[in-house]
Coordinates of C-alpha atoms in Angstrom, one line a residue:
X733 CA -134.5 -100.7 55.0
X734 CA -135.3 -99.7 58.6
X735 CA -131.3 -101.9 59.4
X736 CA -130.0 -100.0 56.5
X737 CA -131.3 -96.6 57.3
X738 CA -129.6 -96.8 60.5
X739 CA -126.2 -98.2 59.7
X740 CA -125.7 -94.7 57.7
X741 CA -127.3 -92.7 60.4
X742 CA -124.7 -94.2 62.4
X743 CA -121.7 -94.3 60.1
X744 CA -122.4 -90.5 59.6
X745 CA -122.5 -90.0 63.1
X746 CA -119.0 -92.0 63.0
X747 CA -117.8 -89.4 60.5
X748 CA -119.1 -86.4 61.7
X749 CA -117.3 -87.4 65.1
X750 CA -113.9 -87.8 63.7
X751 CA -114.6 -85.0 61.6
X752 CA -114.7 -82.9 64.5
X753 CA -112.0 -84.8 66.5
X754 CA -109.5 -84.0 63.4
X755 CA -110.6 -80.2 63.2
X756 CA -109.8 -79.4 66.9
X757 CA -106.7 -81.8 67.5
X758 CA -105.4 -81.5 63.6
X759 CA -102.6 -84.1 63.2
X760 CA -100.3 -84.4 60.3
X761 CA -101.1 -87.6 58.6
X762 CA -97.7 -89.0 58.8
X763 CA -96.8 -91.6 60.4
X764 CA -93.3 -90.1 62.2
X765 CA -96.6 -88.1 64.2
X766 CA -97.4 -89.2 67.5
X767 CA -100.6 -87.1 66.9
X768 CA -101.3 -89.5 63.7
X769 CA -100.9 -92.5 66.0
X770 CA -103.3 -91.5 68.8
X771 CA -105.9 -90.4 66.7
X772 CA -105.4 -93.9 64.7
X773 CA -106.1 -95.9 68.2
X774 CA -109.0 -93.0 69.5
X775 CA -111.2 -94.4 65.9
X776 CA -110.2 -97.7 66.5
X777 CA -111.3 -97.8 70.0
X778 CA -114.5 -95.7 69.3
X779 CA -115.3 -98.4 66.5
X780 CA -114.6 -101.2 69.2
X781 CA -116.9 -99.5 71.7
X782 CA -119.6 -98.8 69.4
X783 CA -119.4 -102.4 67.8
X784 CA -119.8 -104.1 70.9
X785 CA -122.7 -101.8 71.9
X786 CA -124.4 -103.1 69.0
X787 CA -123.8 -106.8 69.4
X788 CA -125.2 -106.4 72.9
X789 CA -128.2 -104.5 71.7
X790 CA -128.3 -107.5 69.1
X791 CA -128.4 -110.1 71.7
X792 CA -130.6 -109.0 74.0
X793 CA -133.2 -108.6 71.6
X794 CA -132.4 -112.6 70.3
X795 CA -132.3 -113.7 73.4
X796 CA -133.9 -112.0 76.0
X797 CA -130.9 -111.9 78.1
X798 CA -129.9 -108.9 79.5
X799 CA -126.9 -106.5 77.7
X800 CA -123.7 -107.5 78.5
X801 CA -124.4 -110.7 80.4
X802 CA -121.9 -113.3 80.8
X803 CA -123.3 -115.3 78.0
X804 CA -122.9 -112.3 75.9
X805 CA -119.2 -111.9 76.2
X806 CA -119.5 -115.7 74.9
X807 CA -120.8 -114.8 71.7
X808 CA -118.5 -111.7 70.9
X809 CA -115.8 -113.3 68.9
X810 CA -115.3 -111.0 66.1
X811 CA -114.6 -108.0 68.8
X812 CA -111.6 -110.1 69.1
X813 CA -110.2 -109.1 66.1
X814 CA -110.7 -105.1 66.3
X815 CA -109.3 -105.6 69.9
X816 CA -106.6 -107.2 68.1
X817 CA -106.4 -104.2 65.9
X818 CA -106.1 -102.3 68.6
X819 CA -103.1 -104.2 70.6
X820 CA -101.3 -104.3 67.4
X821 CA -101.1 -100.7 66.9
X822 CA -100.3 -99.2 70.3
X823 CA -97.5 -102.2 70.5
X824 CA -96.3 -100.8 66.6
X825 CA -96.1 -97.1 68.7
X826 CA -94.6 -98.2 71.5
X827 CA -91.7 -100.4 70.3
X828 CA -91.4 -97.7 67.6
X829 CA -91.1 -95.0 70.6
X830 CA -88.2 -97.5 72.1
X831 CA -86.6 -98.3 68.9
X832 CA -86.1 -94.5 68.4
X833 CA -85.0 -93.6 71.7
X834 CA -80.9 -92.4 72.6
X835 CA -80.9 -95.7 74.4
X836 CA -81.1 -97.6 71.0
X837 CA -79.5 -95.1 69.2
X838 CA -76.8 -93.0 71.0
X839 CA -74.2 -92.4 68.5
X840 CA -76.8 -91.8 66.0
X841 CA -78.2 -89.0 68.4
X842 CA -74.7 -87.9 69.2
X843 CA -74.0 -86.7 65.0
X844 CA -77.0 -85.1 64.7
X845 CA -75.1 -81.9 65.2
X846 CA -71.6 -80.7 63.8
X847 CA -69.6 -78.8 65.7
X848 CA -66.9 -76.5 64.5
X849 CA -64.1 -75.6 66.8
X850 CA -63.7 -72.0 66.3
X851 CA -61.1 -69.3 67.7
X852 CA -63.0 -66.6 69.9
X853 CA -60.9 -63.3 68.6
X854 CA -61.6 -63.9 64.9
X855 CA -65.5 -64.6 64.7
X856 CA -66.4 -62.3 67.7
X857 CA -65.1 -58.8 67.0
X858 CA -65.5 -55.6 68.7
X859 CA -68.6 -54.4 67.8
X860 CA -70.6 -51.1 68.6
X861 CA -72.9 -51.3 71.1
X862 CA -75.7 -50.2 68.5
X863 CA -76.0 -53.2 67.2
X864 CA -75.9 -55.2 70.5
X865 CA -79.2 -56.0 71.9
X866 CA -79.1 -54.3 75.7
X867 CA -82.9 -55.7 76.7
X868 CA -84.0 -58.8 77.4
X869 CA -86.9 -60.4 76.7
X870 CA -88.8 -59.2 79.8
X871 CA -87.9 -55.9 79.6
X872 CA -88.7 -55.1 76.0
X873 CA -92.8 -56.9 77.2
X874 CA -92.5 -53.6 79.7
X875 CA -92.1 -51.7 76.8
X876 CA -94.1 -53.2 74.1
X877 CA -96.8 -53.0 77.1
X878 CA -96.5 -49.5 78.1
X879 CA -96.5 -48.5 74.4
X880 CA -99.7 -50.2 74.0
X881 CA -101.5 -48.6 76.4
X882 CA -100.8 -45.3 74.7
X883 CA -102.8 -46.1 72.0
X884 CA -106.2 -45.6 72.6
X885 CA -107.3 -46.1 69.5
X886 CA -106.6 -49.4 69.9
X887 CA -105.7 -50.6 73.6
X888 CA -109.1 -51.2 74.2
X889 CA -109.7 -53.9 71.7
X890 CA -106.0 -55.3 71.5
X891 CA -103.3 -56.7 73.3
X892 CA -99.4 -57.7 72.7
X893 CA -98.4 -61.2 72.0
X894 CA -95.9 -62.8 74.1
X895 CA -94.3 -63.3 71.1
X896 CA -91.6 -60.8 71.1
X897 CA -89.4 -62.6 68.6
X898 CA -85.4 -61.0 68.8
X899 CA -84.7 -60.8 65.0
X900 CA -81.9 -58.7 62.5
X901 CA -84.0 -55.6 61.2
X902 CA -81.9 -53.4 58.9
X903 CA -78.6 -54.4 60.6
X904 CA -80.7 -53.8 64.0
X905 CA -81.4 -56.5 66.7
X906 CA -85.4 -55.9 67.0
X907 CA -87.9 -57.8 68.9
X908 CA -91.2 -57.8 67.7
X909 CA -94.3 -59.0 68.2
X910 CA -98.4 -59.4 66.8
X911 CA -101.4 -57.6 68.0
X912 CA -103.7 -60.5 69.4
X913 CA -107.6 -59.6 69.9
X914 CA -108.0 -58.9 73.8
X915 CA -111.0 -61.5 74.0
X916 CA -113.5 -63.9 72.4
X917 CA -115.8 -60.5 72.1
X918 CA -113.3 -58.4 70.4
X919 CA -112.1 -60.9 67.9
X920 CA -116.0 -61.1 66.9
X921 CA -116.3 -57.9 66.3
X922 CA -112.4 -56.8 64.5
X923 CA -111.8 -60.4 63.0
X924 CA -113.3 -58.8 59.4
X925 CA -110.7 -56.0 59.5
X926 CA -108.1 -58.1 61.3
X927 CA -105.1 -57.3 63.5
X928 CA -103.7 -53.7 62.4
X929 CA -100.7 -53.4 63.8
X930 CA -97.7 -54.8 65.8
X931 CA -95.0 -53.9 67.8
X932 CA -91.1 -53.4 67.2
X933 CA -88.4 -52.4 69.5
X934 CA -85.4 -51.2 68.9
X935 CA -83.3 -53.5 71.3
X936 CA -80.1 -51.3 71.5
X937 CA -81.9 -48.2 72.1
X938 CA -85.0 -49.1 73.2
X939 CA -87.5 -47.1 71.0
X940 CA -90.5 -48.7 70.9
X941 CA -93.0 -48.5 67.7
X942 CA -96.5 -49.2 67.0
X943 CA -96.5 -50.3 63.9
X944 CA -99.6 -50.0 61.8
X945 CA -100.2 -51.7 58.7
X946 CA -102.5 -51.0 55.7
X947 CA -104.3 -54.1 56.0
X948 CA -105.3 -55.9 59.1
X949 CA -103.3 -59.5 59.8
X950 CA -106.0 -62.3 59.2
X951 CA -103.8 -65.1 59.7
X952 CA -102.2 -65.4 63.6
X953 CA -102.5 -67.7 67.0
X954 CA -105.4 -65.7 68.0
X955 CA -107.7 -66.2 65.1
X956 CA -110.3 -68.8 65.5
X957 CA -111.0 -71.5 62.8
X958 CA -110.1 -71.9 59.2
X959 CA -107.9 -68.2 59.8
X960 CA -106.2 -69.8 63.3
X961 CA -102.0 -70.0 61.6
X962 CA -101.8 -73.9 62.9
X963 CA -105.6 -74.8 61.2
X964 CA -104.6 -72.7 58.1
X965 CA -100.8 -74.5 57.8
X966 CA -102.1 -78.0 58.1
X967 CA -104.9 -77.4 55.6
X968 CA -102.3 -76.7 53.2
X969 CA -99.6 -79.1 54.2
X970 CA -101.6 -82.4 55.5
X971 CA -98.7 -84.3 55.9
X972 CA -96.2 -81.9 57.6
X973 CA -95.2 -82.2 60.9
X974 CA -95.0 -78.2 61.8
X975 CA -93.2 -77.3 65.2
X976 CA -95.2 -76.1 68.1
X977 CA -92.7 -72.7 67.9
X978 CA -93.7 -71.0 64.5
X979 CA -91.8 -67.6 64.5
X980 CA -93.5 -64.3 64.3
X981 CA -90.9 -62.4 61.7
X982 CA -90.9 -59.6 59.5
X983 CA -89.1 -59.4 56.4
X984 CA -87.0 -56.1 55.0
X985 CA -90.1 -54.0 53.9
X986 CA -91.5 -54.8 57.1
X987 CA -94.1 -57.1 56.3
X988 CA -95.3 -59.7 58.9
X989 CA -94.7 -63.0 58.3
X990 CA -95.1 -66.4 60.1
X991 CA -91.7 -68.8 59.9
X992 CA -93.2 -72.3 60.2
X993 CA -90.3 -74.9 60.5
X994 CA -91.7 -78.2 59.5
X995 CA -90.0 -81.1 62.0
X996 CA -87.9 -83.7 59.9
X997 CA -87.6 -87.3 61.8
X998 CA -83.8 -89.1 61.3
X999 CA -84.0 -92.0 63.6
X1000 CA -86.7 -94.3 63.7
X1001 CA -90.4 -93.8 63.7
X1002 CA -89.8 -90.2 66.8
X1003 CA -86.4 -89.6 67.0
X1004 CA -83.3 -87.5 66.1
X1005 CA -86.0 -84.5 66.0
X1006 CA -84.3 -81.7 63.2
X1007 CA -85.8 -79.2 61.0
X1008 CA -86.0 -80.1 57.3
X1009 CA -88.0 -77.3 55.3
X1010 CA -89.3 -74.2 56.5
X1011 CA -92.8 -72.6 55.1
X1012 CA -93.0 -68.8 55.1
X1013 CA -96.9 -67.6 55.6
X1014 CA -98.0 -64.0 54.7
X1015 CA -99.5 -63.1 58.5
X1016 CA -101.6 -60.7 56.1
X1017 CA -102.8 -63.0 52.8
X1018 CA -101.8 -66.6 54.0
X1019 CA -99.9 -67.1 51.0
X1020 CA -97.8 -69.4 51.7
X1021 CA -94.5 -71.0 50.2
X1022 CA -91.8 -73.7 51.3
X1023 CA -88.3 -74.1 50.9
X1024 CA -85.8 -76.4 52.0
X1025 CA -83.6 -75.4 54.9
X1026 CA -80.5 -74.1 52.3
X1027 CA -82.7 -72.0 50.7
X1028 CA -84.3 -70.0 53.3
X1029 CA -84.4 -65.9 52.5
X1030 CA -81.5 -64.1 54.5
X1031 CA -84.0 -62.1 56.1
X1032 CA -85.0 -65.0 57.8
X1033 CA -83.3 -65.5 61.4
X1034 CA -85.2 -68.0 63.0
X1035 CA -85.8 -71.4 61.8
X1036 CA -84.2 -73.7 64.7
X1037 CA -85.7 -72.9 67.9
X1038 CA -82.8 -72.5 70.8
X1039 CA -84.6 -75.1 72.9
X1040 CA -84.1 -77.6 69.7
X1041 CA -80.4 -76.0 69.1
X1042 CA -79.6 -76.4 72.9
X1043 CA -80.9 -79.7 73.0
X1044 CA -78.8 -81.6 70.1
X1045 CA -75.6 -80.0 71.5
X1046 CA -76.4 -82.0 74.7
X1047 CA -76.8 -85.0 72.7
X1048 CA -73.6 -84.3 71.3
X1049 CA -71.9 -83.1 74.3
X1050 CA -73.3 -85.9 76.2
X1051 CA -73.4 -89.4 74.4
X1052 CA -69.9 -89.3 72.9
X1053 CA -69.2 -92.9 74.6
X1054 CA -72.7 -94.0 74.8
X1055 CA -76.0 -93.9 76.6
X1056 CA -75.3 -95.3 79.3
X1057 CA -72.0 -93.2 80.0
X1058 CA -74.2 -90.4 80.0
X1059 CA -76.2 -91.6 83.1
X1060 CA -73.7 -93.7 84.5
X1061 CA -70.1 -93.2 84.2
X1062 CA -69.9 -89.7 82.6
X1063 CA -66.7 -89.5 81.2
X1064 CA -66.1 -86.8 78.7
X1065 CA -69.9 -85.4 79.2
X1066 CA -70.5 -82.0 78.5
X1067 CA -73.5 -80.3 78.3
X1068 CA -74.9 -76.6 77.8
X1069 CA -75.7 -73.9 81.1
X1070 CA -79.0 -73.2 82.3
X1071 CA -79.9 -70.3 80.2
X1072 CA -78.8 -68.8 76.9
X1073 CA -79.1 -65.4 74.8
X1074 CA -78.4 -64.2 71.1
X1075 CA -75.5 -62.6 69.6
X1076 CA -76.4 -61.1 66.3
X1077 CA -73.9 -61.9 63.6
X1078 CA -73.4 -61.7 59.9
X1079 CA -76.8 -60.6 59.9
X1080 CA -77.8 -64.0 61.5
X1081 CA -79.1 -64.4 64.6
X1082 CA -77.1 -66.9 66.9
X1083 CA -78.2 -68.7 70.3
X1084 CA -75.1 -68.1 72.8
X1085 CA -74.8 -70.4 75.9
X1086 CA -72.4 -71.9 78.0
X1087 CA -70.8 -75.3 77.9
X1088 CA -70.0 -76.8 81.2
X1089 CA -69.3 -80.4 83.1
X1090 CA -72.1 -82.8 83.7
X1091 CA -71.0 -82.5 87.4
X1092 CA -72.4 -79.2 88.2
X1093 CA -69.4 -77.6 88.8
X1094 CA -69.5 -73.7 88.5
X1095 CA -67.3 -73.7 85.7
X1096 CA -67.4 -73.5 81.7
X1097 CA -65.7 -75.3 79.7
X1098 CA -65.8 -72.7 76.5
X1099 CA -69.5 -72.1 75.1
X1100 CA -71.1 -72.4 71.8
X1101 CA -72.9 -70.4 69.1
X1102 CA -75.4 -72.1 67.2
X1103 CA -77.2 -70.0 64.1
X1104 CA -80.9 -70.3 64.0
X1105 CA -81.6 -70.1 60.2
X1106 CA -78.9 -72.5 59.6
X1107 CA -78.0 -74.7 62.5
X1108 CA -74.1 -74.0 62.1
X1109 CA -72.3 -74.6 65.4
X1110 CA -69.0 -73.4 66.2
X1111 CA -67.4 -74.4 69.8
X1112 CA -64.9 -71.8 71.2
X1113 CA -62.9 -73.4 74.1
X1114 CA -62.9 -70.6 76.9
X1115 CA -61.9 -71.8 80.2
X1116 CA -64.0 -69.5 82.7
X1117 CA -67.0 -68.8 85.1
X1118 CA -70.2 -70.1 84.1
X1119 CA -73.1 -67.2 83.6
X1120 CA -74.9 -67.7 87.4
X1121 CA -71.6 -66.7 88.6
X1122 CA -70.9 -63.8 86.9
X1123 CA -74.6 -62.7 87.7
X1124 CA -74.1 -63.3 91.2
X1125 CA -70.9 -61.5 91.2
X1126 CA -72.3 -58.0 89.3
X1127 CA -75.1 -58.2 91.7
X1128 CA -73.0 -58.2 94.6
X1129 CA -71.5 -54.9 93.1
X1130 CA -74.3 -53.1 94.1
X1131 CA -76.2 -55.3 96.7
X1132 CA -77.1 -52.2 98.5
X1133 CA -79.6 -51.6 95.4
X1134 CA -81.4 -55.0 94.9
X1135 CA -80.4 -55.1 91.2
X1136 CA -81.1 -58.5 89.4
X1137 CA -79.0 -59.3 86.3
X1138 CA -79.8 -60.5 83.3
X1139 CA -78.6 -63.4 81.5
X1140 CA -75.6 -62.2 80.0
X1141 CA -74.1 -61.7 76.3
X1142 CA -70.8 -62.9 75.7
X1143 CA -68.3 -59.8 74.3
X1144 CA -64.9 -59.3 73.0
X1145 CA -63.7 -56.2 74.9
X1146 CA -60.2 -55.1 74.0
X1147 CA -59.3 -58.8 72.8
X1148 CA -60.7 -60.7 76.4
X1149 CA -64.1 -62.6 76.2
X1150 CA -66.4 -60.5 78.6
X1151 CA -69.8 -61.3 80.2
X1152 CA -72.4 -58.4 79.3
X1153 CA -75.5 -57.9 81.2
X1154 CA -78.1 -55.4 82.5
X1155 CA -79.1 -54.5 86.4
X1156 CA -82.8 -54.4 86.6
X1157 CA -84.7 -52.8 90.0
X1158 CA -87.6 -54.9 91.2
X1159 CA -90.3 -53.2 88.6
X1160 CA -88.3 -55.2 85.5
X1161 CA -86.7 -51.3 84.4
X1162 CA -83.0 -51.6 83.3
X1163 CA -80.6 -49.1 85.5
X1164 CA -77.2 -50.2 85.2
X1165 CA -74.6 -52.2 83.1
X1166 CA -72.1 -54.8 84.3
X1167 CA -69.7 -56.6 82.7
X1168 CA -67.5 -59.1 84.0
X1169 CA -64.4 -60.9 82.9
X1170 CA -65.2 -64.6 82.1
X1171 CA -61.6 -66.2 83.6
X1172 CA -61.6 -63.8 86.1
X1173 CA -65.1 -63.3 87.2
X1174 CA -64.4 -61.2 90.4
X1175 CA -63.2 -58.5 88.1
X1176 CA -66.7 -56.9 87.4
X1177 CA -67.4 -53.1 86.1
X1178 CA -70.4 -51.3 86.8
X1179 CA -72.0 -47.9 84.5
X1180 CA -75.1 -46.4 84.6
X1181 CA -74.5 -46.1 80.8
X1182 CA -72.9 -48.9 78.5
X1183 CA -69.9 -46.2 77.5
X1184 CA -69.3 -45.8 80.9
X1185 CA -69.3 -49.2 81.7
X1186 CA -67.1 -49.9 79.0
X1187 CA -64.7 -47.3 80.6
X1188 CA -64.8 -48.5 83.7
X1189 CA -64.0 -51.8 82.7
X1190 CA -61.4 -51.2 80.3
X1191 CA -59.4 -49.6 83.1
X1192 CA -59.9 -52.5 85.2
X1193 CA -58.0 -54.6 82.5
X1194 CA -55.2 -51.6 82.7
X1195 CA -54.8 -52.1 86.0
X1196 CA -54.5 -56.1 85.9
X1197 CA -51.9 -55.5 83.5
X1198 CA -54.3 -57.5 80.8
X1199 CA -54.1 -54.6 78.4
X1200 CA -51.6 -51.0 77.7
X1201 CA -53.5 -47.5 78.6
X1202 CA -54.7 -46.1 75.4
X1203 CA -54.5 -49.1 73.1
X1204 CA -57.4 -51.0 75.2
X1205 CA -60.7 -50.3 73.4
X1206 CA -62.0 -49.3 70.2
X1207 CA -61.1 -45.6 70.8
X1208 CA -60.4 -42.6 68.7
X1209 CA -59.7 -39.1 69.8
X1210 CA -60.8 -35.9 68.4
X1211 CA -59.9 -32.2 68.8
X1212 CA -61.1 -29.1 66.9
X1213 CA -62.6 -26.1 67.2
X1214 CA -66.5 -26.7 67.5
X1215 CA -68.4 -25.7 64.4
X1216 CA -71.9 -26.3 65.4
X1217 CA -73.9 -27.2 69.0
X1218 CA -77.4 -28.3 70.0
X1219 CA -78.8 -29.9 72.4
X1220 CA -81.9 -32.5 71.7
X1221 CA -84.0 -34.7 73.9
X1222 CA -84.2 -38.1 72.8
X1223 CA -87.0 -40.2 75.1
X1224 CA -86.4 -37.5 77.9
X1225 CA -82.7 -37.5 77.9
X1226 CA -80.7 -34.6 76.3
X1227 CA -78.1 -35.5 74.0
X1228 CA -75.7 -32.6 72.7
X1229 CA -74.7 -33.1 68.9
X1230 CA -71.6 -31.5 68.3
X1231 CA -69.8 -30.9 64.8
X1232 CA -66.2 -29.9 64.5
X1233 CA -64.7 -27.5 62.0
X1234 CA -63.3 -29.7 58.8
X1235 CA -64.8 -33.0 59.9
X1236 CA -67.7 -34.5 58.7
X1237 CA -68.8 -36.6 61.5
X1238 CA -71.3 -35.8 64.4
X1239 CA -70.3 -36.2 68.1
X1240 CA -73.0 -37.2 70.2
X1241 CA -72.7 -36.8 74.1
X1242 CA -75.2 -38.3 76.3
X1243 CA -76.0 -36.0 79.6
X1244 CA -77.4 -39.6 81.2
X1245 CA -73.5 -40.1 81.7
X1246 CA -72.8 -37.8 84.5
X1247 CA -68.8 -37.6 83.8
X1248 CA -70.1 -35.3 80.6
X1249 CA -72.1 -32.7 81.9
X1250 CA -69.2 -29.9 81.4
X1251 CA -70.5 -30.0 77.8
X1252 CA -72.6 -27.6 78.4
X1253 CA -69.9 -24.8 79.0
X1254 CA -68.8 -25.1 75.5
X1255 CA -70.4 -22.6 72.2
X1256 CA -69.8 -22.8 69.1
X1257 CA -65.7 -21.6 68.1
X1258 CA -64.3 -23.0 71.1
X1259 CA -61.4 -25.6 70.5
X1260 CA -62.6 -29.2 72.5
X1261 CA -61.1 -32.6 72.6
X1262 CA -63.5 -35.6 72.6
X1263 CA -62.8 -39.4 73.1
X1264 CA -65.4 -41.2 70.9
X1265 CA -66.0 -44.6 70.2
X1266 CA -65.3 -46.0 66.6
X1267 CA -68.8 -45.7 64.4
X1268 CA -68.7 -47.0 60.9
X1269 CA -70.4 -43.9 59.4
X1270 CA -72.7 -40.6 60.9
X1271 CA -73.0 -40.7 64.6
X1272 CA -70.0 -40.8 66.9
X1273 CA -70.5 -42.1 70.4
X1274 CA -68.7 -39.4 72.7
X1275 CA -67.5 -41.6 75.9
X1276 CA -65.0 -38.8 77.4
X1277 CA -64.1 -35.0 77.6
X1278 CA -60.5 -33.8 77.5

């Protein structure tokens, strides 16, 4: 009884150490894992150790001979065959690991993406600059962090995610981004009510909102336990293999939501990595529901990380005549630039980056757009500078100033494909706009507003002979005599709306553009002329005076 009462003490010691082991390290029980695999060979190991242990204890007792004397390794026969066990697996997962790899399996690897050659002037159109995203990633944490601190109801027991996930919000590029509890302490103390609120910015016009909900998130990276979102997703789904980047979203009501793309396995045991389904968790019940990858909502904009996207183009740009043409040879290799933004169309989010020679030239090739709910690719063959160029050449523009670009957006300005970025100063705040021509890259137009950027730039092309006067830009012209005036301030910068006599739109001129200060010699019944740019509805841009 006494042999008996201790092989279940032990066996539920066994247990209650995997248990535990599973709970912190939780692996999908699937065998395309490589977390299933080495928890497989971390039991079989422990059960070797402890098996051994026991047989040494065994024999000394027998014997009298000391544990794990030579005569003792004699008499261990059946540790052979766990041993055995244990060789047998970790060979299965490493010729598996080979058996999978682009070495094995390059043209495989190489169609695990379709690319679509596209024409630049159809899919990218002029768009207004309301709906292009003019912050990047770092700028709108200034923001969200600023914004924060001005809430004292809360900054004290909250802080903003890193998250800052750049979605479509109502036809808006947004970034947002969860509350998470500022320590151990706090989440102790708030975890019953939850996180009550995130953050959304606006990232054409940078308004930044706090945005409070009616009941707290429960479900986020920050919880702790059976409410953390990875713990919480694999208790549901034991046998899914989720990605390590689960989106932060939020649909068209505004509700938060986690976008949890679940990894799909095409080659071999670990390779030709894709995204199969995608499970959508309420960040405030943890109701969760799946669908497959052509049935996502709309809403939805990010189910294929960039990194992911990024890295099967290279697989494809790179292994079109094998592996070893890749490393060796490198005939026909392409592969994507250093960096890469979004481009919001359709009401998709896309990842833009540049396509350039494995030789490190400083030249593209064209570039690539690649949609994140769908992982639709289209190539666009655009001979031109690649995006460190064109950064280097807006910051030597104004050199005198220490600005520091941004990795740029790819435009179509008056028909040419243009490189769009921001001039930061060394605290991260956005002071200027550049954009530069992408075959000509020493063509570069500065603004300290995007209108007048746009200006400035547009009569570059003029002069170059690249486009006629007037007919360059989305333009319209105005003139009437002025109905209505006022001047408002908009995040400490005054803004005159005007409203002409027998028109229905409203004409907004920004004083932040210094070549439109003479606004304010006009009242209401004198006759004006105004250059605007081209709004679908409401709101008209003003970009000139004549």
């Amino acid at each position: 009884m006494k042999k008996v009462s201790k092989t279940i003490t032990l066996i539920l010691v066994l247990a209650a150490a995997f248990g535990i082991y599973y709970y912190v390290t939780i692996p999908a029980i699937n065998i395309h894992s490589v977390g299933f695999w080495q928890c497989l060979l971390f039991a079989v190991a422990i059960l070797n150790v402890i098996y051994v242990f026991l047989k040494a204890k065994q024999y000394s007792k027998t014997h009298g001979a000391a544990p794990f004397s030579k005569d003792l390794f004699g008499t261990l026969k059946l540790a052979k065959a766990g041993i055995g066990i244990f060789v047998l697996i970790l060979l299965v997962f490493l010729i598996g690991a080979v058996l999978s790899s682009p070495i094995v399996n390059a043209n495989k690897y190489q169609k695990l993406l379709t690319v679509e050659n596209s024409d630049f002037s159809e899919d990218i159109k002029e768009v207004s600059y309301r709906t292009i995203p003019l912050l990047d990633k770092n700028s709108a944490e200034l923001l969200g962090n600023r914004k924060m601190g001005s809430m004292v109801d809360m900054v004290s027991q909250f802080e903003v995610s890193s998250e800052y996930t750049q979605i479509n919000y109502q036809d808006t590029p947004v970034r947002v981004a969860p509350l998470v509890y500022a320590s151990p302490i706090k989440w102790l103390t708030n975890q019953k009510q939850g996180i009550p609120a995130y953050i959304r910015i606006d990232m054409a016009t940078q308004n930044t909102e706090c945005v409070k909900l009616s009941e707290g998130i429960h479900y986020s990276k920050s919880e702790y336990f059976n409410r953390n979102i990875y713990r919480h997703l694999r208790f549901q789904y034991p046998t899914y293999i989720f990605d390590d980047q689960i989106f932060f979203e939020i649909n068209d009501e505004g509700t938060p939501y986690w976008v949890c793309p679940v990894k799909e396995f095409t080659i071999g045991l670990f390779g030709g990595q894709t995204v199969g389904k995608a499970v959508l968790c309420n960040a405030i019940t943890g109701e969760c529901e799946e669908y497959d990858i052509k049935d996502v909502p709309n809403w939805v904009d990010k189910v294929f990380s960039a990194e992911l996207l990024t890295g099967l183009y290279n697989y494809h740009g790179t292994l079109k005549h094998g592996y070893f043409n890749s490393i060796l040879g490198q005939k026909d290799c392409l592969q994507t630039t250093n960096g890469y933004n979004y481009i919001a169309l359709e009401d998709d989010v896309w990842v833009y980056t540049g396509v350039t020679s494995v030789s490190g030239d400083q030249s593209n090739v064209g570039f690539v757009l690649m949609n994140q709910r769908t992982m639709e690719t289209k190539f666009y063959t655009i001979e031109g500078a690649i995006e460190d160029s064109a950064m280097s050449s807006a910051e030597g523009q104004v050199q005198n100033l220490g600005y520091r670009a941004t990795f740029p957006l790819l435009l179509n300005i008056s028909g040419e494909p243009t490189y769009f970025m921001a001039l930061k100063d060394g605290a991260g705040l956005v002071k200027k706009y550049a954009m530069v021509n992408v075959q000509k890259y020493q063509w570069v137009a500065i603004g300290d507003t995007v209108q007048e950027c746009e200006k400035e730039y547009v009569k570059l092309l003029t002069t170059n002979g690249i486009t006629k006067g007037e007919t360059a830009g989305v333009f319209e012209q105005a003139k009437g005599k002025i109905a209505s005036i006022a001047p408002v301030v908009i995040e400490g910068t005054t803004h005159y709306y005007i409203c002409l006599e027998k028109s229905d739109e409203i004409f907004d001129v920004n004083l932040s553009d210094t070549t439109l200060v003479e606004v304010v010699k006009y009242a209401v019944g004198d006759m004006i002329s105004l250059e605007y740019e081209v709004a679908e509805s409401g709101l008209c841009t003003v970009l000139s005076l004549q």
